[in-house]
């Protein structure tokens, strides 16, 4: 009887523990946790790099940070500063960006919770908010080991008192031991259905995690059905850049319902935002990963060699909202360089016949067209894709393609007029062939750029696709 009562009480306790643990769920974004690296692509100092923050098993302890380069760089120094938002303590180090096996710098972190990583290279600075999380063991483990420990102690007690011929006490202790075992067994059985434990340093509540001060007000409101999409303002600094001059492309993110900066972007495909800048004719193409220079502000430096209208497509994802595409145009003034071929040149409007070597990629450009992809003409199946039906695009890639932004290949597609923009990921098995599947939405001409990374850097293969209307709509 006593045994049953105890078991029932323990079951109730178990249930309470499950409920308590179940109410708090750690936010998934920007977390550096045991066994999981945080990877963030950045276009900094004219270089395309991916910053890797390794998970740390304990605090105080070392946080390992490395910078992988996706273009030939000669040990580009990247200044690192990790600061705890809670106590303001900082640690600094310098990483050397390298294409293969970058050296990891070790920075000491003293606590879990919100931190900021300040990156500096050249004369550019980015600040990446993140959280250090450390596993503290699950409530289930505690109950299993606690239950077994109690059972063992009570059994020993029961045996001793039994030996001293105190039957009543011995029975009571044996009942307690049985209850302990029951708890342990129950937790072992039901653990798969229990919520994962909350690590040390997690945000108190998923929906109220402010990544930094400015966005906290918008973030701390209780939002049902997700946060609103970001309002974006795209501008250049200076306001009217001249051809051939470096300028800053600035994207300000605002919460339309509060008017405050949005600072809760989640890392998707290894970046806070993916920005593609193309000239109207498609001869100019850049795929960039802007720096967070202030709360709600992303910036990237670039240069365009010819005047005209340029299209910017930014893919971003706000926490608890969803992925979105922000489109804008910027105008480059000034005069075309003398060596520039006239724009009536037919090949200029056709990425398929444009020699990639002549696309205006400066030597320092992150998306510089390298060797290997040059001349590799993608194969289309069918030859002329039909609108609304899947088409396959295959590309031979050299051996040694390495993952970039989380996968082997990327295909960026723009309709000729720029109203449509798509981002397709490589679907095939690992190997020397990249395969993309895509259904073009409408008939017409599309400009496309396939991208993959080798040990040398990111290779961009431009081409054009003419899509026909389906039989039904013709
Ligand atoms: Cu990207």
Short mmCIF file of C-alpha atoms and ligand atoms in Angstrom, two decimals:
data_model
loop_
_atom_site.label_atom_id
_atom_site.label_comp_id
_atom_site.label_asym_id
_atom_site.label_seq_id
_atom_site.Cartn_x
_atom_site.Cartn_y
_atom_site.Cartn_z
CA UNK A 1 0.00 0.00 0.00
CA UNK A 2 2.72 2.40 1.07
CA UNK A 3 4.66 1.40 -2.06
CA UNK A 4 1.72 2.27 -4.29
CA UNK A 5 1.21 5.62 -2.59
CA UNK A 6 4.86 6.51 -2.96
CA UNK A 7 4.98 5.47 -6.58
CA UNK A 8 1.92 7.60 -7.28
CA UNK A 9 3.47 10.60 -5.53
CA UNK A 10 6.67 10.18 -7.50
CA UNK A 11 4.70 9.94 -10.73
CA UNK A 12 3.03 13.25 -9.93
CA UNK A 13 6.43 14.80 -9.20
CA UNK A 14 7.68 13.46 -12.52
CA UNK A 15 4.78 15.04 -14.36
CA UNK A 16 5.37 18.38 -12.62
CA UNK A 17 9.05 18.24 -13.64
CA UNK A 18 8.06 17.57 -17.26
CA UNK A 19 5.66 20.50 -17.25
CA UNK A 20 8.19 22.88 -15.69
CA UNK A 21 10.89 21.91 -18.19
CA UNK A 22 8.40 22.05 -21.06
CA UNK A 23 7.44 25.69 -20.58
CA UNK A 24 10.83 27.15 -21.55
CA UNK A 25 12.29 26.45 -24.97
CA UNK A 26 15.64 27.87 -26.01
CA UNK A 27 15.70 30.10 -29.06
CA UNK A 28 17.47 28.46 -31.95
CA UNK A 29 19.10 31.42 -33.65
CA UNK A 30 22.70 32.55 -33.24
CA UNK A 31 23.39 29.97 -30.60
CA UNK A 32 26.79 28.55 -29.97
CA UNK A 33 26.14 25.33 -28.18
CA UNK A 34 27.94 22.10 -27.44
CA UNK A 35 28.51 20.13 -30.60
CA UNK A 36 27.10 22.79 -32.93
CA UNK A 37 29.13 25.43 -34.75
CA UNK A 38 27.75 28.81 -35.70
CA UNK A 39 28.78 29.65 -39.28
CA UNK A 40 28.20 33.12 -40.67
CA UNK A 41 29.24 34.26 -44.16
CA UNK A 42 30.58 37.80 -44.35
CA UNK A 43 31.85 39.99 -47.16
CA UNK A 44 34.55 41.97 -45.40
CA UNK A 45 37.61 43.84 -46.64
CA UNK A 46 36.72 42.78 -50.17
CA UNK A 47 36.89 39.11 -49.20
CA UNK A 48 34.22 36.45 -48.99
CA UNK A 49 34.72 34.59 -45.72
CA UNK A 50 32.78 32.36 -43.36
CA UNK A 51 33.30 32.94 -39.66
CA UNK A 52 33.04 29.73 -37.62
CA UNK A 53 32.35 29.93 -33.88
CA UNK A 54 32.83 26.50 -32.35
CA UNK A 55 30.59 25.26 -29.59
CA UNK A 56 32.11 25.37 -26.14
CA UNK A 57 31.61 22.52 -23.65
CA UNK A 58 32.00 24.64 -20.54
CA UNK A 59 32.38 28.11 -19.08
CA UNK A 60 34.73 29.56 -18.07
CA UNK A 61 36.53 28.07 -21.02
CA UNK A 62 37.91 28.72 -24.47
CA UNK A 63 35.68 29.72 -27.39
CA UNK A 64 37.34 28.75 -30.67
CA UNK A 65 36.79 31.05 -33.65
CA UNK A 66 38.18 30.60 -37.17
CA UNK A 67 37.73 32.39 -40.50
CA UNK A 68 37.49 30.36 -43.73
CA UNK A 69 38.26 32.28 -46.91
CA UNK A 70 36.45 31.58 -50.16
CA UNK A 71 39.00 33.22 -52.38
CA UNK A 72 42.77 33.25 -52.47
CA UNK A 73 43.95 35.38 -49.57
CA UNK A 74 47.35 35.52 -48.02
CA UNK A 75 46.50 35.10 -44.36
CA UNK A 76 44.12 38.04 -44.18
CA UNK A 77 44.18 39.13 -40.53
CA UNK A 78 40.73 39.40 -38.96
CA UNK A 79 40.49 41.04 -35.55
CA UNK A 80 38.18 39.22 -33.12
CA UNK A 81 36.67 40.61 -29.96
CA UNK A 82 34.14 38.66 -27.93
CA UNK A 83 32.17 40.64 -25.36
CA UNK A 84 29.67 39.39 -22.83
CA UNK A 85 26.59 41.59 -23.03
CA UNK A 86 25.81 40.84 -19.38
CA UNK A 87 29.08 41.78 -17.69
CA UNK A 88 30.91 43.63 -20.47
CA UNK A 89 34.06 41.49 -20.19
CA UNK A 90 35.94 41.15 -23.44
CA UNK A 91 38.56 38.88 -24.95
CA UNK A 92 40.46 39.63 -28.12
CA UNK A 93 42.49 37.66 -30.64
CA UNK A 94 43.44 37.74 -34.30
CA UNK A 95 42.42 35.08 -36.78
CA UNK A 96 44.10 34.52 -40.13
CA UNK A 97 41.56 33.84 -42.84
CA UNK A 98 42.63 30.86 -44.94
CA UNK A 99 41.02 28.74 -47.62
CA UNK A 100 41.96 25.44 -46.04
CA UNK A 101 42.34 24.52 -42.38
CA UNK A 102 42.18 27.97 -40.87
CA UNK A 103 43.93 28.47 -37.57
CA UNK A 104 41.38 28.78 -34.79
CA UNK A 105 41.89 31.54 -32.27
CA UNK A 106 40.91 30.80 -28.68
CA UNK A 107 39.06 33.45 -26.73
CA UNK A 108 38.17 32.90 -23.11
CA UNK A 109 34.50 33.22 -22.22
CA UNK A 110 33.54 33.39 -18.56
CA UNK A 111 29.82 32.91 -18.74
CA UNK A 112 26.94 31.73 -20.85
CA UNK A 113 24.28 34.02 -22.30
CA UNK A 114 24.30 36.85 -24.83
CA UNK A 115 27.60 37.85 -26.37
CA UNK A 116 28.79 39.94 -29.30
CA UNK A 117 31.56 39.09 -31.73
CA UNK A 118 33.22 42.13 -33.23
CA UNK A 119 35.05 41.41 -36.47
CA UNK A 120 37.48 43.86 -37.98
CA UNK A 121 39.35 43.53 -41.25
CA UNK A 122 40.73 46.26 -43.45
CA UNK A 123 38.83 49.29 -42.16
CA UNK A 124 35.52 47.49 -41.83
CA UNK A 125 33.85 46.36 -38.62
CA UNK A 126 30.92 44.00 -38.09
CA UNK A 127 29.19 43.03 -34.86
CA UNK A 128 27.50 39.63 -34.68
CA UNK A 129 25.25 38.91 -31.69
CA UNK A 130 25.18 35.34 -30.45
CA UNK A 131 24.53 33.28 -27.35
CA UNK A 132 26.90 30.93 -25.58
CA UNK A 133 24.98 27.90 -24.37
CA UNK A 134 26.30 25.07 -22.25
CA UNK A 135 24.42 21.85 -21.59
CA UNK A 136 23.59 21.44 -17.93
CA UNK A 137 22.18 17.92 -18.13
CA UNK A 138 18.53 17.10 -18.47
CA UNK A 139 15.96 16.86 -15.72
CA UNK A 140 15.55 13.26 -16.87
CA UNK A 141 19.17 12.44 -16.12
CA UNK A 142 18.76 14.01 -12.70
CA UNK A 143 15.71 11.87 -11.93
CA UNK A 144 17.28 8.67 -13.29
CA UNK A 145 20.50 9.00 -11.34
CA UNK A 146 18.73 10.53 -8.34
CA UNK A 147 16.20 7.70 -8.27
CA UNK A 148 18.84 4.99 -8.54
CA UNK A 149 21.00 6.66 -5.89
CA UNK A 150 18.09 6.91 -3.43
CA UNK A 151 17.11 3.30 -4.16
CA UNK A 152 20.64 2.09 -3.50
CA UNK A 153 20.85 4.01 -0.24
CA UNK A 154 17.48 2.77 0.97
CA UNK A 155 18.27 -0.84 0.02
CA UNK A 156 21.44 -0.72 2.06
CA UNK A 157 19.46 0.80 4.92
CA UNK A 158 16.76 -1.87 4.51
CA UNK A 159 19.29 -4.68 4.63
CA UNK A 160 20.94 -3.26 7.73
CA UNK A 161 17.68 -2.70 9.60
CA UNK A 162 16.43 -6.11 8.39
CA UNK A 163 19.55 -7.67 9.86
CA UNK A 164 18.78 -5.89 13.14
CA UNK A 165 15.28 -7.49 13.02
CA UNK A 166 13.28 -4.28 12.67
CA UNK A 167 10.86 -5.58 10.08
CA UNK A 168 8.58 -2.55 9.89
CA UNK A 169 11.39 -0.08 9.22
CA UNK A 170 13.05 -2.46 6.79
CA UNK A 171 9.81 -2.81 4.82
CA UNK A 172 9.44 0.98 4.68
CA UNK A 173 12.97 1.42 3.39
CA UNK A 174 12.51 -1.35 0.83
CA UNK A 175 9.33 0.38 -0.36
CA UNK A 176 11.27 3.63 -0.74
CA UNK A 177 13.96 1.82 -2.72
CA UNK A 178 11.31 0.35 -5.01
CA UNK A 179 9.90 3.85 -5.54
CA UNK A 180 13.35 5.16 -6.48
CA UNK A 181 13.78 2.40 -9.02
CA UNK A 182 10.30 3.08 -10.35
CA UNK A 183 11.16 6.75 -10.94
CA UNK A 184 14.38 5.88 -12.72
CA UNK A 185 12.71 3.29 -14.94
CA UNK A 186 9.79 5.56 -15.74
CA UNK A 187 12.06 8.39 -16.78
CA UNK A 188 14.17 6.03 -18.90
CA UNK A 189 10.99 4.84 -20.64
CA UNK A 190 9.43 8.26 -21.12
CA UNK A 191 12.57 10.35 -21.74
CA UNK A 192 12.23 10.29 -25.56
CA UNK A 193 8.97 12.21 -25.17
CA UNK A 194 10.33 14.72 -22.72
CA UNK A 195 11.29 18.19 -24.03
CA UNK A 196 15.03 18.79 -24.53
CA UNK A 197 16.76 20.38 -21.55
CA UNK A 198 17.28 24.13 -21.48
CA UNK A 199 21.00 24.84 -21.68
CA UNK A 200 22.72 27.42 -19.51
CA UNK A 201 22.63 30.84 -21.13
CA UNK A 202 19.45 30.35 -23.17
CA UNK A 203 17.07 33.24 -23.60
CA UNK A 204 14.37 33.22 -20.94
CA UNK A 205 11.65 32.80 -23.57
CA UNK A 206 11.89 32.15 -27.29
CA UNK A 207 9.51 34.92 -28.27
CA UNK A 208 11.15 37.56 -26.11
CA UNK A 209 14.80 37.13 -26.98
CA UNK A 210 16.27 40.52 -27.74
CA UNK A 211 19.50 40.17 -29.70
CA UNK A 212 20.53 43.61 -28.60
CA UNK A 213 19.10 46.75 -27.14
CA UNK A 214 17.51 48.47 -30.08
CA UNK A 215 15.36 45.65 -31.27
CA UNK A 216 14.31 44.49 -27.85
CA UNK A 217 11.10 46.45 -27.62
CA UNK A 218 9.70 45.08 -30.84
CA UNK A 219 10.92 41.66 -29.86
CA UNK A 220 9.55 41.56 -26.34
CA UNK A 221 5.96 42.11 -27.30
CA UNK A 222 3.91 38.98 -27.23
CA UNK A 223 3.39 38.29 -30.90
CA UNK A 224 0.81 35.76 -31.89
CA UNK A 225 1.23 34.25 -35.32
CA UNK A 226 4.82 35.43 -35.71
CA UNK A 227 6.51 38.79 -36.02
CA UNK A 228 5.73 41.03 -39.00
CA UNK A 229 7.94 41.06 -42.07
CA UNK A 230 10.80 43.51 -42.07
CA UNK A 231 10.43 46.83 -43.86
CA UNK A 232 13.67 47.45 -45.72
CA UNK A 233 15.22 50.71 -46.84
CA UNK A 234 18.05 50.31 -49.33
CA UNK A 235 20.39 53.23 -49.89
CA UNK A 236 23.90 53.91 -51.06
CA UNK A 237 26.55 56.01 -49.34
CA UNK A 238 27.26 58.34 -51.07
CA UNK A 239 23.72 58.77 -52.34
CA UNK A 240 24.83 58.74 -55.97
CA UNK A 241 28.02 56.71 -56.34
CA UNK A 242 30.13 57.17 -59.42
CA UNK A 243 31.23 54.34 -61.68
CA UNK A 244 34.55 52.89 -60.61
CA UNK A 245 34.33 54.28 -57.08
CA UNK A 246 33.80 52.23 -53.96
CA UNK A 247 30.50 52.83 -52.22
CA UNK A 248 28.49 51.34 -49.35
CA UNK A 249 25.23 49.57 -49.98
CA UNK A 250 23.17 50.06 -46.83
CA UNK A 251 20.07 48.10 -45.85
CA UNK A 252 18.11 49.46 -42.90
CA UNK A 253 15.62 47.05 -41.37
CA UNK A 254 12.57 48.47 -39.65
CA UNK A 255 9.60 46.90 -37.88
CA UNK A 256 6.62 48.52 -39.57
CA UNK A 257 4.40 48.16 -36.50
CA UNK A 258 6.76 49.99 -34.15
CA UNK A 259 9.04 51.96 -36.46
CA UNK A 260 12.02 50.57 -34.57
CA UNK A 261 15.07 48.84 -36.03
CA UNK A 262 14.73 45.10 -36.54
CA UNK A 263 17.67 43.30 -35.01
CA UNK A 264 16.46 39.74 -34.77
CA UNK A 265 17.52 38.24 -38.09
CA UNK A 266 18.10 34.53 -37.95
CA UNK A 267 21.08 32.96 -39.63
CA UNK A 268 19.79 31.10 -42.71
CA UNK A 269 22.01 29.35 -45.20
CA UNK A 270 24.93 30.51 -43.05
CA UNK A 271 24.33 34.25 -43.32
CA UNK A 272 22.25 37.02 -41.76
CA UNK A 273 21.32 38.14 -45.28
CA UNK A 274 22.18 37.12 -48.82
CA UNK A 275 22.39 40.08 -51.15
CA UNK A 276 22.66 39.80 -54.92
CA UNK A 277 23.48 42.92 -56.92
CA UNK A 278 23.13 42.77 -60.71
CA UNK A 279 23.23 45.33 -63.47
CA UNK A 280 20.12 45.49 -65.61
CA UNK A 281 21.89 43.69 -68.44
CA UNK A 282 23.23 41.01 -66.09
CA UNK A 283 26.89 41.61 -66.91
CA UNK A 284 27.57 42.70 -63.37
CA UNK A 285 26.86 40.15 -60.65
CA UNK A 286 27.77 40.09 -56.99
CA UNK A 287 26.57 37.69 -54.29
CA UNK A 288 27.44 39.31 -50.98
CA UNK A 289 26.90 38.85 -47.26
CA UNK A 290 26.58 42.26 -45.63
CA UNK A 291 27.98 43.19 -42.26
CA UNK A 292 25.83 44.15 -39.31
CA UNK A 293 27.32 47.55 -38.57
CA UNK A 294 24.63 48.70 -36.12
CA UNK A 295 21.38 47.28 -34.73
CA UNK A 296 19.03 46.87 -37.69
CA UNK A 297 21.65 47.99 -40.21
CA UNK A 298 23.46 45.84 -42.78
CA UNK A 299 26.21 47.24 -44.97
CA UNK A 300 28.48 45.97 -47.69
CA UNK A 301 31.08 47.77 -49.77
CA UNK A 302 31.20 47.33 -53.49
CA UNK A 303 32.14 48.96 -56.73
CA UNK A 304 30.50 49.07 -60.13
CA UNK A 305 32.49 49.92 -63.22
CA UNK A 306 29.68 51.18 -65.39
CA UNK A 307 26.94 53.75 -64.75
CA UNK A 308 23.32 52.67 -64.82
CA UNK A 309 20.58 51.06 -62.81
CA UNK A 310 21.48 48.11 -60.62
CA UNK A 311 19.05 45.71 -58.97
CA UNK A 312 19.50 44.50 -55.40
CA UNK A 313 17.76 41.38 -54.14
CA UNK A 314 18.18 40.68 -50.42
CA UNK A 315 17.08 37.40 -48.86
CA UNK A 316 16.60 37.59 -45.13
CA UNK A 317 14.65 35.93 -42.39
CA UNK A 318 13.41 37.47 -39.21
CA UNK A 319 13.10 35.30 -36.14
CA UNK A 320 9.62 33.90 -35.67
CA UNK A 321 8.54 35.46 -38.96
CA UNK A 322 9.72 33.81 -42.16
CA UNK A 323 11.98 34.16 -45.15
CA UNK A 324 11.45 37.19 -47.34
CA UNK A 325 12.94 38.85 -50.39
CA UNK A 326 13.55 42.59 -50.45
CA UNK A 327 14.10 44.16 -53.84
CA UNK A 328 15.41 47.64 -54.66
CA UNK A 329 17.29 49.51 -57.36
CA UNK A 330 20.30 51.74 -57.00
CA UNK A 331 21.71 54.09 -59.60
CA UNK A 332 25.38 54.45 -60.39
CA UNK A 333 26.37 57.78 -61.95
CA UNK A 334 29.53 58.94 -63.66
CA UNK A 335 30.89 57.82 -66.97
CA UNK A 336 31.68 54.43 -68.41
CA UNK A 337 35.37 53.56 -68.57
CA UNK A 338 36.89 54.12 -72.02
CA UNK A 339 37.72 50.46 -72.43
CA UNK A 340 34.11 49.49 -71.95
CA UNK A 341 32.47 48.05 -75.07
CA UNK A 342 29.37 49.89 -76.27
CA UNK A 343 26.17 48.69 -74.68
CA UNK A 344 24.76 47.84 -78.12
CA UNK A 345 27.20 44.96 -78.15
CA UNK A 346 24.83 41.99 -78.31
CA UNK A 347 26.94 39.76 -76.16
CA UNK A 348 26.78 42.32 -73.38
CA UNK A 349 23.14 41.53 -72.71
CA UNK A 350 23.57 37.79 -72.86
CA UNK A 351 25.32 36.00 -70.04
CA UNK A 352 25.35 32.85 -72.20
CA UNK A 353 27.70 34.37 -74.71
CA UNK A 354 29.57 36.58 -72.28
CA UNK A 355 33.05 35.36 -71.64
CA UNK A 356 33.09 35.19 -67.86
CA UNK A 357 36.60 36.61 -67.92
CA UNK A 358 35.25 39.89 -69.27
CA UNK A 359 32.54 40.36 -66.67
CA UNK A 360 33.63 43.23 -64.54
CA UNK A 361 35.02 41.36 -61.61
CA UNK A 362 37.71 43.31 -59.86
CA UNK A 363 40.67 41.34 -58.55
CA UNK A 364 39.45 41.78 -54.99
CA UNK A 365 35.91 40.78 -55.76
CA UNK A 366 34.45 38.01 -53.62
CA UNK A 367 32.56 36.50 -56.50
CA UNK A 368 35.45 36.71 -58.87
CA UNK A 369 35.14 34.20 -61.68
CA UNK A 370 37.98 31.80 -61.19
CA UNK A 371 39.46 29.03 -63.24
CA UNK A 372 37.59 25.77 -63.48
CA UNK A 373 34.14 27.17 -64.17
CA UNK A 374 35.21 29.13 -67.21
CA UNK A 375 33.77 27.58 -70.32
CA UNK A 376 31.72 25.01 -68.40
CA UNK A 377 28.39 25.43 -70.14
CA UNK A 378 25.46 24.15 -68.09
CA UNK A 379 23.24 21.49 -69.69
CA UNK A 380 19.50 22.06 -69.65
CA UNK A 381 16.87 19.33 -69.69
CA UNK A 382 14.69 19.91 -71.62
CA UNK A 383 16.82 22.14 -73.88
CA UNK A 384 14.12 24.77 -73.78
CA UNK A 385 12.41 24.63 -70.39
CA UNK A 386 8.63 24.93 -70.27
CA UNK A 387 7.09 27.48 -67.90
CA UNK A 388 5.67 25.89 -64.79
CA UNK A 389 7.37 22.53 -65.30
CA UNK A 390 10.53 21.36 -63.59
CA UNK A 391 13.70 21.72 -65.62
CA UNK A 392 17.06 20.26 -64.74
CA UNK A 393 20.28 22.22 -65.01
CA UNK A 394 23.53 20.31 -64.77
CA UNK A 395 27.00 21.64 -64.51
CA UNK A 396 30.35 19.89 -64.48
CA UNK A 397 32.41 21.04 -61.55
CA UNK A 398 36.07 20.29 -60.93
CA UNK A 399 37.10 17.84 -58.24
CA UNK A 400 37.43 19.37 -54.81
CA UNK A 401 34.23 21.37 -54.70
CA UNK A 402 33.73 22.31 -51.06
CA UNK A 403 30.52 23.28 -49.33
CA UNK A 404 29.73 26.95 -49.33
CA UNK A 405 26.75 28.42 -47.44
CA UNK A 406 25.86 24.91 -46.34
CA UNK A 407 25.74 23.17 -49.72
CA UNK A 408 27.68 22.23 -52.82
CA UNK A 409 26.11 24.61 -55.29
CA UNK A 410 23.85 27.62 -55.64
CA UNK A 411 21.93 28.85 -58.66
CA UNK A 412 20.67 32.42 -58.74
CA UNK A 413 18.06 33.22 -61.36
CA UNK A 414 16.67 36.58 -62.39
CA UNK A 415 14.09 37.36 -65.04
CA UNK A 416 15.49 39.72 -67.64
CA UNK A 417 13.39 42.61 -66.31
CA UNK A 418 14.39 41.85 -62.71
CA UNK A 419 10.84 41.35 -61.43
CA UNK A 420 11.50 37.69 -60.64
CA UNK A 421 14.37 36.43 -58.52
CA UNK A 422 15.00 32.87 -57.43
CA UNK A 423 17.66 31.04 -55.44
CA UNK A 424 18.00 27.32 -56.16
CA UNK A 425 20.09 24.82 -54.27
CA UNK A 426 22.09 21.91 -55.56
CA UNK A 427 20.08 18.67 -55.40
CA UNK A 428 22.43 15.96 -56.58
CA UNK A 429 24.69 13.59 -54.74
CA UNK A 430 28.21 14.74 -53.91
CA UNK A 431 30.46 14.48 -56.93
CA UNK A 432 31.81 16.41 -59.82
CA UNK A 433 28.38 17.22 -61.21
CA UNK A 434 26.12 19.88 -59.80
CA UNK A 435 22.45 19.41 -60.45
CA UNK A 436 19.66 21.93 -59.98
CA UNK A 437 15.94 21.47 -60.50
CA UNK A 438 13.79 24.52 -61.08
CA UNK A 439 10.39 25.40 -62.51
CA UNK A 440 10.59 28.75 -64.28
CA UNK A 441 7.38 30.63 -63.50
CA UNK A 442 6.73 32.23 -66.91
CA UNK A 443 7.93 32.18 -70.48
CA UNK A 444 10.74 34.55 -71.37
CA UNK A 445 14.44 35.05 -70.93
CA UNK A 446 16.13 34.48 -67.59
CA UNK A 447 19.64 35.36 -66.53
CA UNK A 448 21.29 32.77 -64.31
CA UNK A 449 24.48 32.40 -62.31
CA UNK A 450 25.60 29.06 -60.94
CA UNK A 451 28.04 29.26 -58.04
CA UNK A 452 30.22 26.77 -56.25
CA UNK A 453 33.37 26.94 -54.18
CA UNK A 454 36.71 25.26 -54.77
CA UNK A 455 39.96 25.56 -52.87
CA UNK A 456 40.72 28.59 -55.06
CA UNK A 457 37.54 30.48 -54.32
CA UNK A 458 33.97 30.95 -55.42
CA UNK A 459 33.38 30.19 -59.09
CA UNK A 460 30.51 31.94 -60.86
CA UNK A 461 29.19 30.56 -64.15
CA UNK A 462 26.84 33.00 -65.90
CA UNK A 463 24.37 31.79 -68.52
CA UNK A 464 20.95 32.61 -69.95
CA UNK A 465 17.85 30.44 -70.22
CA UNK A 466 15.00 30.93 -72.69
CA UNK A 467 11.77 29.51 -71.33
CA UNK A 468 8.78 28.70 -73.52
CA UNK A 469 5.12 28.84 -72.59
CA UNK A 470 3.36 25.56 -71.93
CA UNK A 471 1.13 24.08 -74.66
CA UNK A 472 -1.97 24.96 -72.71
CA UNK A 473 -1.28 28.67 -72.60
CA UNK A 474 0.25 29.07 -76.03
CU1 LIG B 1 24.46 34.19 -49.95
#
